[in-house]
GROMACS .gro file of C-alpha atoms in nm:
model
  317
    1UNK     CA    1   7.351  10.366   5.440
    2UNK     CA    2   7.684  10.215   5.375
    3UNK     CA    3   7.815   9.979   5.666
    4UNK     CA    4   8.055  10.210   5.902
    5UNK     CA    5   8.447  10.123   5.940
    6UNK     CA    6   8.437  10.178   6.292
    7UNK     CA    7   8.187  10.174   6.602
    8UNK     CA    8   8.259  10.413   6.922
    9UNK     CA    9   8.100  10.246   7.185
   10UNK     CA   10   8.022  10.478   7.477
   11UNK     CA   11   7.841  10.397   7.790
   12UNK     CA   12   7.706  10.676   7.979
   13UNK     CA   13   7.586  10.746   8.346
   14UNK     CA   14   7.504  11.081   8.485
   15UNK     CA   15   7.769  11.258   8.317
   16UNK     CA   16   7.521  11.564   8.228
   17UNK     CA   17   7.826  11.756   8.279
   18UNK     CA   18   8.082  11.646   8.035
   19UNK     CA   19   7.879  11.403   7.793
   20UNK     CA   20   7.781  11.645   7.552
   21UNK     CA   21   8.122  11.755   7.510
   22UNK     CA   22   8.237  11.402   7.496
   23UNK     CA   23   7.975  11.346   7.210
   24UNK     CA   24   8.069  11.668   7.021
   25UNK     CA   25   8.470  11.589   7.038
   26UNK     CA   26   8.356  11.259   6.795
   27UNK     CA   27   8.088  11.412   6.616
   28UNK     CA   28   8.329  11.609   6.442
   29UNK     CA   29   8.630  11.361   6.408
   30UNK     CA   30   8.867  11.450   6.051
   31UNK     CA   31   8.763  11.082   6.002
   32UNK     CA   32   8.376  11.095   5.926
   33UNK     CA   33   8.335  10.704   5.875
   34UNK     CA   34   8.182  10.579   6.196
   35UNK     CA   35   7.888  10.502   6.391
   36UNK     CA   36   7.856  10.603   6.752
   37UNK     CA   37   7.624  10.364   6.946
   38UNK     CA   38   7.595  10.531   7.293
   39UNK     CA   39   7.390  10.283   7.583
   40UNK     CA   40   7.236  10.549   7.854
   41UNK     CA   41   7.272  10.287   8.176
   42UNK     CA   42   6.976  10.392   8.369
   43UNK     CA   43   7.076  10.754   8.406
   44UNK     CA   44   6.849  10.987   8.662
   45UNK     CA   45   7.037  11.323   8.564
   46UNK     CA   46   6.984  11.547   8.213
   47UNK     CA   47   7.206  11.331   8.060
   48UNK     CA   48   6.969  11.113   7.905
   49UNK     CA   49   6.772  11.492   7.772
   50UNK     CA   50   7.144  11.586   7.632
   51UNK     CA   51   7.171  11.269   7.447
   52UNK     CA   52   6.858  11.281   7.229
   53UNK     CA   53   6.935  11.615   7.131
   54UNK     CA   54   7.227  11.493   7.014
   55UNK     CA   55   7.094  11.208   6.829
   56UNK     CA   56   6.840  11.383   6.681
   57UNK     CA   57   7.093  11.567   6.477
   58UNK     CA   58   7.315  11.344   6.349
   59UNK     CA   59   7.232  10.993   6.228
   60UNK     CA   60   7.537  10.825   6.329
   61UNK     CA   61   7.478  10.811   6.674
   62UNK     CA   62   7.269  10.476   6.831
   63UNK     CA   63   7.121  10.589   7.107
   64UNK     CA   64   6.962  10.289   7.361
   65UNK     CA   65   6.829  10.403   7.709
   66UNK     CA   66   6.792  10.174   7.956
   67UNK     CA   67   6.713  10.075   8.329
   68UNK     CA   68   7.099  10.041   8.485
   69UNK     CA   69   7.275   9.729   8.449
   70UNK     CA   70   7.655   9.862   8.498
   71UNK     CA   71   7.946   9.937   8.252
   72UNK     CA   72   8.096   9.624   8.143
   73UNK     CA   73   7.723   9.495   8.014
   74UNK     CA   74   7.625   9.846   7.857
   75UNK     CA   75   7.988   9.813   7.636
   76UNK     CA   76   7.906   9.419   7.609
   77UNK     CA   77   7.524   9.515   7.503
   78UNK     CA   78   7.726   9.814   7.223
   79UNK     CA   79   7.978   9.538   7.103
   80UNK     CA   80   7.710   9.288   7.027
   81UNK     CA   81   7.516   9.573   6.745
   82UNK     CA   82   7.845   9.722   6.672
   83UNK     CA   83   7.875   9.688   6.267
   84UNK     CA   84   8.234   9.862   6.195
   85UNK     CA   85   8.535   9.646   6.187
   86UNK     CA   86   8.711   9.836   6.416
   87UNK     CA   87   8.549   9.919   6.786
   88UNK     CA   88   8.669  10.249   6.904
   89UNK     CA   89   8.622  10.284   7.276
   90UNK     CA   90   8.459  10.652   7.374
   91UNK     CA   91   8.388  10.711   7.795
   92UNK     CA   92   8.118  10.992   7.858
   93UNK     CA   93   8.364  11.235   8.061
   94UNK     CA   94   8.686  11.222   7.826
   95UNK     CA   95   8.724  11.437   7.464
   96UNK     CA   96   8.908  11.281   7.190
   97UNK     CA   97   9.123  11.503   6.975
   98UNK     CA   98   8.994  11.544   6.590
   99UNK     CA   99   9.241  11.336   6.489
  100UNK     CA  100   9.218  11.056   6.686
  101UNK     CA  101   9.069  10.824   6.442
  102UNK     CA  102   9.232  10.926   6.133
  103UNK     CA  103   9.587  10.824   6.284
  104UNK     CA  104   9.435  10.497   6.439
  105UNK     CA  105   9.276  10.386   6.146
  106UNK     CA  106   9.617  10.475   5.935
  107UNK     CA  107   9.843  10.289   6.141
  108UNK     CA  108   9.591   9.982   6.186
  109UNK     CA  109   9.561   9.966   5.770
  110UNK     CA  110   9.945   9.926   5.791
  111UNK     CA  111   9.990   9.689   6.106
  112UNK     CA  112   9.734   9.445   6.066
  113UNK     CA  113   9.925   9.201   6.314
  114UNK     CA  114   9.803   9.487   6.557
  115UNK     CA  115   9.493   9.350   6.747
  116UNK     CA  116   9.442   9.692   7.005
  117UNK     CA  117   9.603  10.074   6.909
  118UNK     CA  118   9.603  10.345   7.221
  119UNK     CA  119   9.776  10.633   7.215
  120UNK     CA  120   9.955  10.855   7.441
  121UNK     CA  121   9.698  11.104   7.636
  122UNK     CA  122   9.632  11.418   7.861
  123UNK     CA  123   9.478  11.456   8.191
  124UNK     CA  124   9.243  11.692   8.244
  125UNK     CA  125   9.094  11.803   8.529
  126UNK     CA  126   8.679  11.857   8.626
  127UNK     CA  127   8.698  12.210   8.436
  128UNK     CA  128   8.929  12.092   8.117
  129UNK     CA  129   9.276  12.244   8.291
  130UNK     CA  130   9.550  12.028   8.134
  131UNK     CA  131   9.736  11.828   8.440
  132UNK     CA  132   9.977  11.657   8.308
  133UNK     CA  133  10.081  11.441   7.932
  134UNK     CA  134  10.095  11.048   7.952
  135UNK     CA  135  10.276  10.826   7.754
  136UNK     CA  136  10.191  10.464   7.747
  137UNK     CA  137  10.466  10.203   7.620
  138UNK     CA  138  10.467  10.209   7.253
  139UNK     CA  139  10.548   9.807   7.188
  140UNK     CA  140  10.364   9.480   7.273
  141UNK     CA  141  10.679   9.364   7.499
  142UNK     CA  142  10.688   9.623   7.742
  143UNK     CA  143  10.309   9.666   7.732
  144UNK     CA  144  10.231   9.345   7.831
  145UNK     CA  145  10.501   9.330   8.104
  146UNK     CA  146  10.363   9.608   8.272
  147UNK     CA  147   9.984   9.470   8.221
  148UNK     CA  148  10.119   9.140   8.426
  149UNK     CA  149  10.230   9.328   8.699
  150UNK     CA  150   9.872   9.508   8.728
  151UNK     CA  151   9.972   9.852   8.578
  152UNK     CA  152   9.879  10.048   8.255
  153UNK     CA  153   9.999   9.952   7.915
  154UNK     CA  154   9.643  10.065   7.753
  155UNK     CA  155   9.440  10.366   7.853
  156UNK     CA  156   9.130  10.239   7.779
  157UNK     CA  157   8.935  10.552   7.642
  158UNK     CA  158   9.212  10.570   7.394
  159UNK     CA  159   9.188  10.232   7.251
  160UNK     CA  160   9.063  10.142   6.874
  161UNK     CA  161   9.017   9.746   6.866
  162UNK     CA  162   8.971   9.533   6.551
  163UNK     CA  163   8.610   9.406   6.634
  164UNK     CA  164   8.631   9.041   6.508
  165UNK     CA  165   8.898   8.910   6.729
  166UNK     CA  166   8.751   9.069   7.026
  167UNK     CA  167   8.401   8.961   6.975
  168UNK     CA  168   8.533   8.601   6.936
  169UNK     CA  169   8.689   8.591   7.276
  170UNK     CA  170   8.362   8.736   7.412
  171UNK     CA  171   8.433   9.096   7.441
  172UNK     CA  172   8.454   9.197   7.819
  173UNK     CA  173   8.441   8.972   8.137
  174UNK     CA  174   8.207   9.074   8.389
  175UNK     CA  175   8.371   8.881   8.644
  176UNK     CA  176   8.709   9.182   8.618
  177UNK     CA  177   8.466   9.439   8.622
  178UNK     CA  178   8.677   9.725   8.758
  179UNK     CA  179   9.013   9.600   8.561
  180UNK     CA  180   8.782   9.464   8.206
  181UNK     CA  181   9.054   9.674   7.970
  182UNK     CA  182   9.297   9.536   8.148
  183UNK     CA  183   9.222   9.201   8.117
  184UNK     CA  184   9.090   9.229   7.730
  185UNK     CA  185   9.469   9.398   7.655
  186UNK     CA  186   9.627   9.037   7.788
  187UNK     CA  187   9.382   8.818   7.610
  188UNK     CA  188   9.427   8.973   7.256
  189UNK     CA  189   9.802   9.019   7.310
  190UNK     CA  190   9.816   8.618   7.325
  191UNK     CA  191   9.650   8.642   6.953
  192UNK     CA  192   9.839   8.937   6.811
  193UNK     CA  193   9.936   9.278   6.872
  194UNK     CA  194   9.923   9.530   7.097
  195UNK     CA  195  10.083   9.896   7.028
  196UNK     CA  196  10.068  10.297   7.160
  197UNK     CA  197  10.101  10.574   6.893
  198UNK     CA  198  10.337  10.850   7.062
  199UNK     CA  199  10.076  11.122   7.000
  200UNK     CA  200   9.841  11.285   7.242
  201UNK     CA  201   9.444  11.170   7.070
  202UNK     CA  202   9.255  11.191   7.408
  203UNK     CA  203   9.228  11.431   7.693
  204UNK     CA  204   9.133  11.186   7.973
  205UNK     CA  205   8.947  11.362   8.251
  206UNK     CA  206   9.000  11.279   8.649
  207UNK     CA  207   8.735  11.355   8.955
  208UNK     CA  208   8.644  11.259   9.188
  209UNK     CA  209   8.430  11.020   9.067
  210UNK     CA  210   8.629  10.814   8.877
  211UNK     CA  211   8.593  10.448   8.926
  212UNK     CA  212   8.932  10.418   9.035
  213UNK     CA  213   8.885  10.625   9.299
  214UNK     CA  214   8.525  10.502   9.407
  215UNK     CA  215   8.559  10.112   9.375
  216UNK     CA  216   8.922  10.082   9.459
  217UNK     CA  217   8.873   9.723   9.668
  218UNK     CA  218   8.663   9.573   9.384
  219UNK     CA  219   8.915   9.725   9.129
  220UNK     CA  220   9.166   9.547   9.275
  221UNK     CA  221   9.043   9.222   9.328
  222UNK     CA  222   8.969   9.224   8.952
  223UNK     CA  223   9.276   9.292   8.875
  224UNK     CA  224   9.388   9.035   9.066
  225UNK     CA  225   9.160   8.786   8.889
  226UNK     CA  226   9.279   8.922   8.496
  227UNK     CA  227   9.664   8.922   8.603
  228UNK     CA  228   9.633   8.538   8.779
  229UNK     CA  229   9.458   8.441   8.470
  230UNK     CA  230   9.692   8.591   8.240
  231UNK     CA  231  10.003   8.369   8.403
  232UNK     CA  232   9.818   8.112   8.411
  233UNK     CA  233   9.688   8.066   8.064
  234UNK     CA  234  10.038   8.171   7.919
  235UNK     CA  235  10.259   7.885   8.191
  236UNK     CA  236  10.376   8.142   8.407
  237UNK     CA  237  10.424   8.117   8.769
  238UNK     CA  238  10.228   8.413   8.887
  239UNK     CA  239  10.388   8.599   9.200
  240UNK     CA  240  10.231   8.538   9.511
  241UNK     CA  241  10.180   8.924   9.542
  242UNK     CA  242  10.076   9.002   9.145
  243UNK     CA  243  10.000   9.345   9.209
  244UNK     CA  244  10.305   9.441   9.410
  245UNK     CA  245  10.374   9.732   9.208
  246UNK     CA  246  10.009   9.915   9.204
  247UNK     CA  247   9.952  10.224   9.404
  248UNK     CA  248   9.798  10.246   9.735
  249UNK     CA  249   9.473  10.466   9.710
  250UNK     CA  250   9.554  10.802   9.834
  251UNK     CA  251   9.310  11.075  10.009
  252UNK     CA  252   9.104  11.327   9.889
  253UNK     CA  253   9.377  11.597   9.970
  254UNK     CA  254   9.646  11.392   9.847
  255UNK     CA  255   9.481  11.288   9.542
  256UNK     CA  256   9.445  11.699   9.477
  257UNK     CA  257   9.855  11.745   9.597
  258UNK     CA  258   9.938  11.506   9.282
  259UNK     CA  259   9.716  11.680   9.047
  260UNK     CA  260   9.884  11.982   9.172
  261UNK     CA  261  10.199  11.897   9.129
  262UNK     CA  262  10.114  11.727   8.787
  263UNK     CA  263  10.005  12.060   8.688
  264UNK     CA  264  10.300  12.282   8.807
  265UNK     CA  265  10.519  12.042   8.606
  266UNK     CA  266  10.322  12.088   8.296
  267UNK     CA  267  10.307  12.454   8.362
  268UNK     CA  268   9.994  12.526   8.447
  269UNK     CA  269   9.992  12.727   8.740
  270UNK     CA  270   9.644  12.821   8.720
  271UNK     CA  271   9.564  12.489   8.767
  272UNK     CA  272   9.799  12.411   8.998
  273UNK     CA  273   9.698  12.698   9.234
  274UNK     CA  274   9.332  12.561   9.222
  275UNK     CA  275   9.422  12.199   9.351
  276UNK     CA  276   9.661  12.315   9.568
  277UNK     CA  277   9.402  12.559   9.764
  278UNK     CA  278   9.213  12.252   9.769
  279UNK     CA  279   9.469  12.015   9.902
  280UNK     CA  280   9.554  12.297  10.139
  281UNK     CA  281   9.198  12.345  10.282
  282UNK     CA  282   9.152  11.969  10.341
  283UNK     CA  283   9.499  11.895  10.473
  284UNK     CA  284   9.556  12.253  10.647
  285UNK     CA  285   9.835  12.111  10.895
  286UNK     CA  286  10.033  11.912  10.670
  287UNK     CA  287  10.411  12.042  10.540
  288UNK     CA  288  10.373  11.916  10.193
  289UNK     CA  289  10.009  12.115  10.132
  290UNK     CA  290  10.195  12.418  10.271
  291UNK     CA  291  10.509  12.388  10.041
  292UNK     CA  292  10.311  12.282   9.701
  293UNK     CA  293  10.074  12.596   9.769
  294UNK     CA  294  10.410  12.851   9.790
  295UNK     CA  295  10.487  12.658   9.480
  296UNK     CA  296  10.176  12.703   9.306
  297UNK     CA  297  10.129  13.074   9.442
  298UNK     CA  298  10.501  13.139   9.334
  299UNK     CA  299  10.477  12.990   9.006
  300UNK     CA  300  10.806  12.996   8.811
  301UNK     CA  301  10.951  13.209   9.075
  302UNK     CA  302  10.947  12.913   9.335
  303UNK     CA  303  11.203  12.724   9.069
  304UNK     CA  304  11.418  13.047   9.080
  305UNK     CA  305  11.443  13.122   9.430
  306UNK     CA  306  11.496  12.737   9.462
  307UNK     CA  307  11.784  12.781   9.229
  308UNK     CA  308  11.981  13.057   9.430
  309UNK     CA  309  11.948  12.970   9.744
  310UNK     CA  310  12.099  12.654   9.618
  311UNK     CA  311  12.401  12.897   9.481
  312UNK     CA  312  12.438  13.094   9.790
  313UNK     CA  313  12.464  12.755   9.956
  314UNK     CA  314  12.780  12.658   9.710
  315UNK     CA  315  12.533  12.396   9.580
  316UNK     CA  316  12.413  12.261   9.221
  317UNK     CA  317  12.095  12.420   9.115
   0.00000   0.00000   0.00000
């Protein structure tokens, strides 16, 4: 078997409801010249069941199960038998689109300067409904000067990573566990470049069982560590608040109002309804639950009535 241009490393753990989806959406990329090495971390669920199925029919997949060890040595573990020269990065809950490595590979073969390649994305939520389109930076400069403040200038799941560069500087740090794509985006962009194709590749899913939402404290503090680092290796003087600019966590209910209001601006009222019931049932007594569920219920209607009351009042709409 011919050596594979790129490996998709994927950790999984218990995501028997998404990972075979996940697995299928790069089974059958346009692009067919890869190897997926997947590391089952200990799972207690079906997923591990779903997996060798999977692997069972398709020889590109590398399938390692596992006691748990967490997610930055499972990708660590996958880097270290990965054989392609570019590393795509895969997570067990997300669905790339068939594309997605055709147009990475093509723009790589003519940027070769370019050191990590995301893309813009989609969030999705538990059942697939489209929330809302997101569109990460598209050049190193602004990337990296949001990634020194803390914020996004990679999504992670999106990423395809020349694999020499980032196995020299030792792949991911265990010690930013919780921010580890954060700080691999500023160490490669002080060897070459980061970039963001303007095309959606990857639906990104959100629950609530994202790590962000789950391990917010120990999130933060690594980001603290990767963005203090990142000053200091480059001469800056880091600010004594670094992550000034990163959101406060948010509730349950309020976590549901944003996806709710993500979704009415997308236009996806069906989706928008079903967060919004949800915000509404957890945060009853609140205004802002009440007025995002006429807004969902209404639909476009809410944005017309909105409009001419506005005119009755002699206002702009």
């Amino acid at each position: 078997m011919s050596r594979p241009r790129i490996s998709v490393l994927m950790p999984v753990y218990n995501a028997e409801r998404y990972v075979a989806q996940a697995v299928e959406s790069i089974l059958t990329q346009s692009y067919p010249n890869f190897e997926l090495i997947i590391i089952d971390d200990g799972s207690t669920d079906s997923s591990p069941a779903i997996l060798n199925h999977a692997a069972g029919r398709d020889s590109r997949i590398r399938l390692t199960s596992r006691p748990n060890t967490g997610y930055v040595r499972a990708l660590n573990e996958a880097l270290a038998i990965a054989q392609g020269e570019l590393v795509a990065r895969m997570d067990a809950d997300d669905v790339a689109l068939p594309e997605r490595f055709a147009r990475q590979v093509e723009y790589l073969e003519r940027h070769p300067d370019c050191l990590a390649l995301g893309s813009a994305f989609e969030l999705i939520d538990p059942d697939g409904a489209v929330l809302a389109r997101e569109s990460p930076p598209a050049g190193q400069q602004e990337i990296e000067a949001r990634l020194l403040r803390g914020l996004g200038g990679l999504c992670h799941p999106t990423a395809m990573i020349r694999r020499e560069p980032m196995a020299e500087l030792g792949g991911y740090r265990q010690e930013c566990y919780g921010a580890e794509d954060k700080d691999l985006w500023l160490r490669l962009g002080e060897r070459g470049g980061l970039a963001n194709l303007g095309d959606v590749l990857l639906q990104c899913r959100v629950h609530e069982e994202n790590f962000t939402f789950t391990h917010y404290e120990q999130g933060m503090g690594a980001l603290r560590r990767a963005v203090t680092d990142a000053h200091r290796r480059r001469g800056l003087v880091c600010p004594a608040e670094p992550l000034a600019e990163v959101p406060l966590p948010v509730t349950a209910s309020e976590r549901r109002r944003q996806w709710a209001w993500s979704a009415i601006q997308s236009g996806n009222y069906s989706a928008a309804r079903k967060h919004a019931w949800a915000a509404w049932r957890g945060s009853a007594g609140a205004r802002e639950s009440w007025v995002l569920l006429a807004y969902a219920l209404l639909g476009t209607r809410a944005d017309a009535l909105r409009a001419a009351y506005r005119r009755l009042r002699g206002q702009p709409p």
